[in-house]
PDB file of C-alpha atoms in Angstrom:
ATOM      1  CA  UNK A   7      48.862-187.080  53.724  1.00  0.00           C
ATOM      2  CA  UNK A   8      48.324-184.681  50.890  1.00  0.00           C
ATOM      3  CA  UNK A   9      45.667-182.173  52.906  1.00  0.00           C
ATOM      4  CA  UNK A  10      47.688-182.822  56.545  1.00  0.00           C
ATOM      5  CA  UNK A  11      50.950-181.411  53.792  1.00  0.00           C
ATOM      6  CA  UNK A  12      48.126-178.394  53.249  1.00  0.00           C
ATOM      7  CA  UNK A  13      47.469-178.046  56.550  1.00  0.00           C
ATOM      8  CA  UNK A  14      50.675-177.684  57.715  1.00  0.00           C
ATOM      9  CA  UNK A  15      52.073-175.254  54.738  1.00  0.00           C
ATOM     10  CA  UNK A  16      48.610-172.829  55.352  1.00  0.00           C
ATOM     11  CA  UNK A  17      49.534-173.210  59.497  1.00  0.00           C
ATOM     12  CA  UNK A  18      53.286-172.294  58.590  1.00  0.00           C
ATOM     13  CA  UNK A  19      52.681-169.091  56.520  1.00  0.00           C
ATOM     14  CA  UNK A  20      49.687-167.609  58.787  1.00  0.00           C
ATOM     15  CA  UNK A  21      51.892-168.441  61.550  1.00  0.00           C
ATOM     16  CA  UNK A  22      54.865-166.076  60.182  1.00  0.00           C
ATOM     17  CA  UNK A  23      51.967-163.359  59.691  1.00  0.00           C
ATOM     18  CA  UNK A  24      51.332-163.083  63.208  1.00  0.00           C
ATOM     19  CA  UNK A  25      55.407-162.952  64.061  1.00  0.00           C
ATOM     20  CA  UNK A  26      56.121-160.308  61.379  1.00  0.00           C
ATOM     21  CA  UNK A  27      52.954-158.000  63.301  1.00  0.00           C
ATOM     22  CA  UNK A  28      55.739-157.698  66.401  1.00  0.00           C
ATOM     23  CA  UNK A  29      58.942-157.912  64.288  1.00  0.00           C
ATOM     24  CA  UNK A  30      57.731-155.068  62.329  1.00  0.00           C
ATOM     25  CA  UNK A  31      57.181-152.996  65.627  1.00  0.00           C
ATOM     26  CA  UNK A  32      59.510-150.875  67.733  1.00  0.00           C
ATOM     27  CA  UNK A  33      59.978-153.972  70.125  1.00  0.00           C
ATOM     28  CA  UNK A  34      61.972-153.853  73.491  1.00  0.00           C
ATOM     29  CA  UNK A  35      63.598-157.416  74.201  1.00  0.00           C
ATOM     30  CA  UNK A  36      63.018-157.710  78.252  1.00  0.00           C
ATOM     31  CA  UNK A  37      64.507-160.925  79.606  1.00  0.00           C
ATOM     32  CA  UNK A  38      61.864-163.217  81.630  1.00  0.00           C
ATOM     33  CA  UNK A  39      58.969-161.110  80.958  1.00  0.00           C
ATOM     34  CA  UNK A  40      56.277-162.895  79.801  1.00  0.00           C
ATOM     35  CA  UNK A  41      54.373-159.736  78.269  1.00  0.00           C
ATOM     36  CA  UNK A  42      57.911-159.150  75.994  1.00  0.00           C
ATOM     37  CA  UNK A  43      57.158-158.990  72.031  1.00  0.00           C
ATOM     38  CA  UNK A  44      58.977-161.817  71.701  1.00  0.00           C
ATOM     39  CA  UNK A  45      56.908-164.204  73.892  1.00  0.00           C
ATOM     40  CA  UNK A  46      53.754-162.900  72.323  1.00  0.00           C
ATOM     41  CA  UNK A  47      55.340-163.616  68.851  1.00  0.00           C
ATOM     42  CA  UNK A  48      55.812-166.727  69.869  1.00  0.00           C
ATOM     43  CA  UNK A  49      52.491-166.999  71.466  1.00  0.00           C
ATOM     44  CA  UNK A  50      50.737-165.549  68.844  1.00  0.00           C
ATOM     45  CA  UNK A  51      52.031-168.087  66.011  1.00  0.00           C
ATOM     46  CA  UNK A  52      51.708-170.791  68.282  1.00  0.00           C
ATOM     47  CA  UNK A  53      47.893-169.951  68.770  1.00  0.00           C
ATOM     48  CA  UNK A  54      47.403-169.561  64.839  1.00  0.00           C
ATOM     49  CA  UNK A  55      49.331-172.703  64.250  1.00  0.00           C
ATOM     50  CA  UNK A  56      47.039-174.730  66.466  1.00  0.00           C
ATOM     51  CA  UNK A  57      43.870-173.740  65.128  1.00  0.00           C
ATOM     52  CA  UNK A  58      45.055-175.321  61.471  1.00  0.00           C
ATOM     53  CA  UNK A  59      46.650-178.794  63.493  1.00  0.00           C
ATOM     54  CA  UNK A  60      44.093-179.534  66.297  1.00  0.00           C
ATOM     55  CA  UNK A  61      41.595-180.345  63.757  1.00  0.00           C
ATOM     56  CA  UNK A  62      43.456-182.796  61.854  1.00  0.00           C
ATOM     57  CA  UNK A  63      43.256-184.968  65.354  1.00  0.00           C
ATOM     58  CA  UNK A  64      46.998-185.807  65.647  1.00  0.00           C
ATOM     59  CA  UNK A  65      48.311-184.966  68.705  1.00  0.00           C
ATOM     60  CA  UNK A  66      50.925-181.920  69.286  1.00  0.00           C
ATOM     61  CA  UNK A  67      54.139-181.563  70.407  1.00  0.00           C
ATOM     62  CA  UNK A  68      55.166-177.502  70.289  1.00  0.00           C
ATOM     63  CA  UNK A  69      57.592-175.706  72.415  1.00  0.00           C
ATOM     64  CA  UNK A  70      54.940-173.156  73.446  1.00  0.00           C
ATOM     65  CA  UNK A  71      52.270-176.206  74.272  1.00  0.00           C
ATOM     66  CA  UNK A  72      52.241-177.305  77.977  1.00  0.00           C
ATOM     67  CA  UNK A  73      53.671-181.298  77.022  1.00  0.00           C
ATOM     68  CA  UNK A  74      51.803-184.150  77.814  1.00  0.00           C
ATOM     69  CA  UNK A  75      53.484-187.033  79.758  1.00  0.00           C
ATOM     70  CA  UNK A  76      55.767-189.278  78.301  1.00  0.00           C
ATOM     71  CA  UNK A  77      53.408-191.985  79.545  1.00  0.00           C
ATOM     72  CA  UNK A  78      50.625-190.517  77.068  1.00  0.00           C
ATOM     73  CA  UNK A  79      53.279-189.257  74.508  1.00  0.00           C
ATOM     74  CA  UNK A  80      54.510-193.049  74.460  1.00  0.00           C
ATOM     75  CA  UNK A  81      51.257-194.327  72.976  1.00  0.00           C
ATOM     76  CA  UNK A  82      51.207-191.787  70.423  1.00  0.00           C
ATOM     77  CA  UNK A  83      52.333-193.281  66.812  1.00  0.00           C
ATOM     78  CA  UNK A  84      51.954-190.333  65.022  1.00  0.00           C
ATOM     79  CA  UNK A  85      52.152-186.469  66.073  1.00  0.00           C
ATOM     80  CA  UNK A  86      53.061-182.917  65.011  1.00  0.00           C
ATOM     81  CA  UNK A  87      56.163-181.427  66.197  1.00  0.00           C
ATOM     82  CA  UNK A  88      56.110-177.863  66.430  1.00  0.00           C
ATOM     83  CA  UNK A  89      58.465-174.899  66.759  1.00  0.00           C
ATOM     84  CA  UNK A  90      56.151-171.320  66.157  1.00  0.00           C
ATOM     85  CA  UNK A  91      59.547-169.282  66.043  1.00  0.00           C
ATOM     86  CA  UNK A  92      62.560-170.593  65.818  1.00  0.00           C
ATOM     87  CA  UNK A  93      65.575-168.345  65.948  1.00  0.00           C
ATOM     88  CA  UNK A  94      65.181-166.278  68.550  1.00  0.00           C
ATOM     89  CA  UNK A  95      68.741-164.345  68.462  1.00  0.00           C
ATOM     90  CA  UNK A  96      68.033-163.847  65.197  1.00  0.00           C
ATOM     91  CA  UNK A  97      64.685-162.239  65.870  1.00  0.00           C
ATOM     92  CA  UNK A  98      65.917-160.022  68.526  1.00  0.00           C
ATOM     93  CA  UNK A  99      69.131-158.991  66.184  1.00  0.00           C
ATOM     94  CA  UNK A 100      66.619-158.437  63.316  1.00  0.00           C
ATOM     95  CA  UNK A 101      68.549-160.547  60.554  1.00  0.00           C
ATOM     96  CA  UNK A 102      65.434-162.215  59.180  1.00  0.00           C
ATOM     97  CA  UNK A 103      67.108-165.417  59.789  1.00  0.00           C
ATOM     98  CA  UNK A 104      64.140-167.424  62.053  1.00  0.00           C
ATOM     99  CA  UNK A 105      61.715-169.502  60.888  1.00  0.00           C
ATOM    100  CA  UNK A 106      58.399-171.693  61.601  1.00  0.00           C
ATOM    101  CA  UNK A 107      58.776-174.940  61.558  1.00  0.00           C
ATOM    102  CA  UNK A 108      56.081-177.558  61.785  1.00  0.00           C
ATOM    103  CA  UNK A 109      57.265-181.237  60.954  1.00  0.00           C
ATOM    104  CA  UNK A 110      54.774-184.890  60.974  1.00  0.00           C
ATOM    105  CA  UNK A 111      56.270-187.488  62.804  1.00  0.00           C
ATOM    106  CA  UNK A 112      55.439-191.184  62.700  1.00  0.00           C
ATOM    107  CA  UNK A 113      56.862-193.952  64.724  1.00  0.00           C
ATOM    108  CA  UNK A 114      59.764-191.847  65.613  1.00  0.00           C
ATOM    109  CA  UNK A 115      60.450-190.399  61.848  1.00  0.00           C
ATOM    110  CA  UNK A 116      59.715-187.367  60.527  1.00  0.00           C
ATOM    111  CA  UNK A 117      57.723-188.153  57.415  1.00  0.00           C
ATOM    112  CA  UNK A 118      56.820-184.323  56.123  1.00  0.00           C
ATOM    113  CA  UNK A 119      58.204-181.026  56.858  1.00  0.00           C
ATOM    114  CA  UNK A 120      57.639-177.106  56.328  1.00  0.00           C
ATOM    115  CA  UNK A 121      59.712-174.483  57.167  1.00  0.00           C
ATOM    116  CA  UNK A 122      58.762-170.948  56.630  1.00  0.00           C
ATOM    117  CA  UNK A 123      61.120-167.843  56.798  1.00  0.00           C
ATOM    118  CA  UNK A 124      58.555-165.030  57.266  1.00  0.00           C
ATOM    119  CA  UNK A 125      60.957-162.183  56.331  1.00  0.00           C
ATOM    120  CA  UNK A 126      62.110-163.361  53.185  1.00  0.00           C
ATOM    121  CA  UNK A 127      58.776-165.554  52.142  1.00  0.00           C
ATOM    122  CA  UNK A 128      60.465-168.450  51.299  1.00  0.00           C
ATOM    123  CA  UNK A 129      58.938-171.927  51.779  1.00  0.00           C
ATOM    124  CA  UNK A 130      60.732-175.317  52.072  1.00  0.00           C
ATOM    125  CA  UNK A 131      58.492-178.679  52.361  1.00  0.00           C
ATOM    126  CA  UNK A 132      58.631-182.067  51.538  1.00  0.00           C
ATOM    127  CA  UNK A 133      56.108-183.619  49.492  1.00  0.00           C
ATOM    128  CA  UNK A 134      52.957-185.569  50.746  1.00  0.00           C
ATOM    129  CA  UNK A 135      55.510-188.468  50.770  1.00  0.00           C
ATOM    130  CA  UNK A 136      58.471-187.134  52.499  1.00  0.00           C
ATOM    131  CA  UNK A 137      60.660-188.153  49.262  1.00  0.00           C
ATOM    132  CA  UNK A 138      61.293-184.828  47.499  1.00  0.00           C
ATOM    133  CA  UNK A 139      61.831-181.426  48.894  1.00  0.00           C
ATOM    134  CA  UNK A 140      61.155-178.098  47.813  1.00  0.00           C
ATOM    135  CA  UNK A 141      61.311-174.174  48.137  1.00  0.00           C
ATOM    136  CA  UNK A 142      59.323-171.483  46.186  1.00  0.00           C
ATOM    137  CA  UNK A 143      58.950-167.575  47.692  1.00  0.00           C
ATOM    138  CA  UNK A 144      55.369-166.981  48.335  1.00  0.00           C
ATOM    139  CA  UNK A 145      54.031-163.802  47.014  1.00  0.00           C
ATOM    140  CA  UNK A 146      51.740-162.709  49.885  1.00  0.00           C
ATOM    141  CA  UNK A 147      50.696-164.179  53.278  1.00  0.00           C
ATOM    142  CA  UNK A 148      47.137-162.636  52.961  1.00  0.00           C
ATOM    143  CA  UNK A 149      46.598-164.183  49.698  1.00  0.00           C
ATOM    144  CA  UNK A 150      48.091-167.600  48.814  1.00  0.00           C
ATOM    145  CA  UNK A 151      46.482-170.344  47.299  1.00  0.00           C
ATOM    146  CA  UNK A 152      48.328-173.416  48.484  1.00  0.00           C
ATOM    147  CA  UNK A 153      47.259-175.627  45.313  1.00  0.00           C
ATOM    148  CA  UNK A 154      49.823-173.074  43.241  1.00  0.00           C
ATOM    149  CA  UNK A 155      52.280-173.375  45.852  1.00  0.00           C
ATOM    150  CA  UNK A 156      52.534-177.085  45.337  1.00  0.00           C
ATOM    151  CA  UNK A 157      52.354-176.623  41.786  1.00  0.00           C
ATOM    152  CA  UNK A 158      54.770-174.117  41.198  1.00  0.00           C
ATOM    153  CA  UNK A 159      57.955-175.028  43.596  1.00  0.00           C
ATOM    154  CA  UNK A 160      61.219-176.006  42.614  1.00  0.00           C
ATOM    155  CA  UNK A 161      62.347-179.330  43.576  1.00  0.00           C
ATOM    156  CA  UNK A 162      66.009-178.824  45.796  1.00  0.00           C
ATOM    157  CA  UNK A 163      68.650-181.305  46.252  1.00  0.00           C
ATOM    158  CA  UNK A 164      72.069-181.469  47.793  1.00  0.00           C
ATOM    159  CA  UNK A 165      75.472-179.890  46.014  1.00  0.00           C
ATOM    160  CA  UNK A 166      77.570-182.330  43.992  1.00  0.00           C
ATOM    161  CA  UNK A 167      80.356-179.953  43.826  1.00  0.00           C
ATOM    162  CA  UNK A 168      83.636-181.745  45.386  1.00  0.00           C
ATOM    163  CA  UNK A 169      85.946-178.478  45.026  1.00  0.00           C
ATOM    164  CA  UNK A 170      84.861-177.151  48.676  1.00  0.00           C
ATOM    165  CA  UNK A 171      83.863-178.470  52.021  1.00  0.00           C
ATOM    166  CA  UNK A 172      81.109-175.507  52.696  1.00  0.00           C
ATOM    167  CA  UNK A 173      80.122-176.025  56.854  1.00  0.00           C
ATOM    168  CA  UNK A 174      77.219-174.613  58.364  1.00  0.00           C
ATOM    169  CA  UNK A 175      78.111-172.937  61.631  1.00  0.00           C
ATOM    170  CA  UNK A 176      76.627-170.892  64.279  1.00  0.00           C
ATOM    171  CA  UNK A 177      75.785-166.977  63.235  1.00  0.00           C
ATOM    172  CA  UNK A 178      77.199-166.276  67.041  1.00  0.00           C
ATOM    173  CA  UNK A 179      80.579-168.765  67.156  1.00  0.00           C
ATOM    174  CA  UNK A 180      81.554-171.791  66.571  1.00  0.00           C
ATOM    175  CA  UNK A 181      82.514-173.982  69.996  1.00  0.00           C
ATOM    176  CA  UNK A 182      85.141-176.224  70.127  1.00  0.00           C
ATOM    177  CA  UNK A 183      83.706-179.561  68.871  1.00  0.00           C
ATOM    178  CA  UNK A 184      82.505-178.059  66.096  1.00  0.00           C
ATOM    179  CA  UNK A 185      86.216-176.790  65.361  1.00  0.00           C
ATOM    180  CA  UNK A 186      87.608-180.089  66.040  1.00  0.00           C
ATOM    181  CA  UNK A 187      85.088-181.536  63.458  1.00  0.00           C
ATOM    182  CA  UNK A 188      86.374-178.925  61.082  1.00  0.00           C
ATOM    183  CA  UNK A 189      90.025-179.531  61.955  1.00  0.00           C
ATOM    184  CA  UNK A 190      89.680-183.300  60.948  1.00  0.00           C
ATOM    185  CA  UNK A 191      88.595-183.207  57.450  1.00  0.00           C
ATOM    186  CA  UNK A 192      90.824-184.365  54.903  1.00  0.00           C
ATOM    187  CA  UNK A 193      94.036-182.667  54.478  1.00  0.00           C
ATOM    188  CA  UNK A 194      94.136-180.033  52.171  1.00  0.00           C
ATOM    189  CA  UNK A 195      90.685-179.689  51.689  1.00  0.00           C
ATOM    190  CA  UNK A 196      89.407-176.096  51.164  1.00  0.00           C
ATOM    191  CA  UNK A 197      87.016-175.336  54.138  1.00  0.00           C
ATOM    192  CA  UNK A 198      84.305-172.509  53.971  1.00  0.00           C
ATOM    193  CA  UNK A 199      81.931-171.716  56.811  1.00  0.00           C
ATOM    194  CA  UNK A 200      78.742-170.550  56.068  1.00  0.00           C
ATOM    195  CA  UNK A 201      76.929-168.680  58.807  1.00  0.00           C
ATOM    196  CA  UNK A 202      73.345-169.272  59.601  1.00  0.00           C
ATOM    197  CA  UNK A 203      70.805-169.121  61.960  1.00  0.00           C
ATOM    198  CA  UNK A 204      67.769-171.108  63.092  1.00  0.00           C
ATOM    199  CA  UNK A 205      66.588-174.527  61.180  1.00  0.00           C
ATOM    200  CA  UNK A 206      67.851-172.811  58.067  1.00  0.00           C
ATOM    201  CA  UNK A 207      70.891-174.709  58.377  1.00  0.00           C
ATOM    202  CA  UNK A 208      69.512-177.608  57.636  1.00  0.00           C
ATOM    203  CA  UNK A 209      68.222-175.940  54.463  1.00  0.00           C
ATOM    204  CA  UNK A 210      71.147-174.777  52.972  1.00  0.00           C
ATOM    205  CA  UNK A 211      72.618-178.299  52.796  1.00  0.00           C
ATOM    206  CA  UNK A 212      68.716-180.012  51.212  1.00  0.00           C
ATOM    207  CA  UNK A 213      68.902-177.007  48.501  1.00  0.00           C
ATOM    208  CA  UNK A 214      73.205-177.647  48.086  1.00  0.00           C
ATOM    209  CA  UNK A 215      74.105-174.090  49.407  1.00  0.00           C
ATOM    210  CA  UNK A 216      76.352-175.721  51.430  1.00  0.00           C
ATOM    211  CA  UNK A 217      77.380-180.049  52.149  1.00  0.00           C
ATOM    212  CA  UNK A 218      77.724-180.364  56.387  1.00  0.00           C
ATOM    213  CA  UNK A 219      76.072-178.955  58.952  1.00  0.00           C
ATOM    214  CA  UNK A 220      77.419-180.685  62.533  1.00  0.00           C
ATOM    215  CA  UNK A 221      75.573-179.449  65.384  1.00  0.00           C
ATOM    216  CA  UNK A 222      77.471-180.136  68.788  1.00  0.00           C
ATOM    217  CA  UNK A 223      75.860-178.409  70.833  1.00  0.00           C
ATOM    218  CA  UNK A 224      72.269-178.504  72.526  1.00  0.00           C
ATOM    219  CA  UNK A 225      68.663-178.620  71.063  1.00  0.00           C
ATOM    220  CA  UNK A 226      65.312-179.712  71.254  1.00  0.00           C
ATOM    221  CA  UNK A 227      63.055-181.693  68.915  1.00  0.00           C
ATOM    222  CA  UNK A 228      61.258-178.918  67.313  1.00  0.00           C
ATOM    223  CA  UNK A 229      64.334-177.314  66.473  1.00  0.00           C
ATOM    224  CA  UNK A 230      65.226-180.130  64.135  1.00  0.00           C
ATOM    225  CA  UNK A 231      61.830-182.744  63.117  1.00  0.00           C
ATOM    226  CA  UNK A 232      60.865-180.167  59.739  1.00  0.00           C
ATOM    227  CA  UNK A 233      64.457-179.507  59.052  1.00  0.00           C
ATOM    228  CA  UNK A 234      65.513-183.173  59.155  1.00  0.00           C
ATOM    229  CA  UNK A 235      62.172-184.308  56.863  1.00  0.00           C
ATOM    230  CA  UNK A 236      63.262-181.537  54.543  1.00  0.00           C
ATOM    231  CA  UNK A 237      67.267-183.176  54.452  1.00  0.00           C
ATOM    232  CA  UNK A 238      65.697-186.687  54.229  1.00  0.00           C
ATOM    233  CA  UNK A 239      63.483-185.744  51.375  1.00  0.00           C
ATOM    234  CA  UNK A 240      66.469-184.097  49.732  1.00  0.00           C
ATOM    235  CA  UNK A 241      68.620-187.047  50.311  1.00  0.00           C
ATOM    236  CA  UNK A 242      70.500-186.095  52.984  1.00  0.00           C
ATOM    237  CA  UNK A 243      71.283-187.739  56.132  1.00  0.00           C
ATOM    238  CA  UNK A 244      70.393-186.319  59.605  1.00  0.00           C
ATOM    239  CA  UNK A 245      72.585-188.725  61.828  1.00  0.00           C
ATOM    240  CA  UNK A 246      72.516-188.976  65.681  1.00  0.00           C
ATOM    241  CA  UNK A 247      76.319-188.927  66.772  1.00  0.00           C
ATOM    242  CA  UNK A 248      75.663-191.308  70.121  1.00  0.00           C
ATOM    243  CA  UNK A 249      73.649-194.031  68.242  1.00  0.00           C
ATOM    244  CA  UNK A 250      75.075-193.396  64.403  1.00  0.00           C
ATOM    245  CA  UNK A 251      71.379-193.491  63.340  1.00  0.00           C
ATOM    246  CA  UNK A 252      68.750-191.130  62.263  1.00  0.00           C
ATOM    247  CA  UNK A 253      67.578-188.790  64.817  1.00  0.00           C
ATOM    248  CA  UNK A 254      64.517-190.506  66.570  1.00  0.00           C
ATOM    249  CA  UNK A 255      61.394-188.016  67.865  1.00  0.00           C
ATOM    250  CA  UNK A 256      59.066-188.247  70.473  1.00  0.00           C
ATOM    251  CA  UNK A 257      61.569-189.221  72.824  1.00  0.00           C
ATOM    252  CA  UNK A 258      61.011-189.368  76.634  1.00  0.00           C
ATOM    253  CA  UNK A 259      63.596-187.079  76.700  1.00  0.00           C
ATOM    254  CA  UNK A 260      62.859-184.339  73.872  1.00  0.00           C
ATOM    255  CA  UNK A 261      66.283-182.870  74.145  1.00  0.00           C
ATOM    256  CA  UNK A 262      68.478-183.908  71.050  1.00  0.00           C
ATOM    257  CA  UNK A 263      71.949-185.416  71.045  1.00  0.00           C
ATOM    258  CA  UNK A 264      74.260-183.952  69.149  1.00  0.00           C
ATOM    259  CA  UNK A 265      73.706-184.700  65.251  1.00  0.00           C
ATOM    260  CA  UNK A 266      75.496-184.617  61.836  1.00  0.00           C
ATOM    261  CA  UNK A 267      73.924-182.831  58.691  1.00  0.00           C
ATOM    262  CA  UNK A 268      75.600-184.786  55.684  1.00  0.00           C
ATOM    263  CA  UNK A 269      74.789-185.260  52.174  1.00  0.00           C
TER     264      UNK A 269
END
């Protein structure tokens, strides 16, 4: 587990290399092109990603990979999930706020995560383990030794401040289940929403820079695998609202329900 954590953290930051080549050019966004700078960001990562995860042997699962059938998923006990860029308003608005995210699933769990924000260089990951999480910012993407890395990150864990409710909303708005969640917390509690975009939500609650993120609204597993083994590492629960259990991957279906982020 400790070289497929390696793997993954070396396949995350080469893989935000190859996205900041097009953020950092004068890019058009043209809808359903597939020649726009944002597919080939996408493209690009994904291609630099797979190079570092097809050799480990475990199968993939990445939204820019043509999927295999659920019939040949279904045997699979263990597999990377995969998202090469996730955030794309965020690209397109250039905020900073998208990520890579590359997550190890086993029987349905994620068991280790890595996120990667390419524009700011930090790093979140779980250990080899999936039982602590962490974030350091990387110095350079060209020279990184991933040994250090390990060495030098800071552990992150959820806030145990009770003065504030602090919930993680959409950078665009927030829809109306999300407001009803809001409008039923206990009376009289101070609310504060913190604006975020892409599976750095699920961040700012594993590191305690904020306590609930509750996402009613659609997305797919490789939006949320490396951000939920992050929260789990961190002690924080990732909880499917139709089955009140902890979001399952490699689903026939590999569209999410709607979840809960909660320390």
């Amino acid at each position: 587990m400790g070289e497929l954590l390696q793997t993954a953290i070396e396949a995350s930051i080469k893989g935000g290399k190859e996205i900041l080549k097009i953020y950092s050019t004068e890019f058009e966004v043209v809808s359903k092109d597939d020649d726009s700078p944002l597919t080939m960001a996408d493209k690009n990562a994904n291609d630099v990603i797979n190079t570092f995860l097809e050799p480990t042997g475990i199968p993939i699962i990445s939204e820019e990979n043509k999927q295999a059938d659920y019939n040949v998923r279904k045997e699979w006990d263990t597999c990377w999930i995969v998202d090469p860029l996730d955030g794309t308003k965020e690209f397109i608005k250039r905020n900073g706020e998208f990520t890579v995210n590359i997550a190890l699933v086993k029987n349905g769990s994620p068991v280790l995560g890595v996120i990667y924000v390419p524009v700011s260089k930090n790093l979140y990951f779980t250990d080899a383990n999936g039982s602590k999480a962490y974030k350091i910012e990387i110095e350079s993407e060209d020279q990184f030794d991933v040994a250090e890395i390990l060495k030098k990150a800071s552990i992150i864990s959820p806030s145990t401040k009770p003065n504030k409710i602090r919930v993680v909303g959409s950078r665009s708005h927030l829809n109306v289940a999300t407001q009803d969640f809001i409008d039923q917390l206990p009376e009289g509690s101070e609310v504060e929403i913190v604006s975020k975009g892409s599976s750095l939500k699920f961040c700012l609650v594993a590191e305690g820079a904020a306590d609930v993120y509750p996402r009613f609204a659609p997305t797919m597993e490789w939006d949320t695998a490396a951000g939920h083994a992050i929260c789990q590492a961190a002690g924080v629960k990732v909880i499917d609202q139709n089955t009140q259990k902890p979001m399952q991957y490699n689903k026939e279906n590999l569209l999410n329900a709607y979840f809960l982020v909660t320390k």
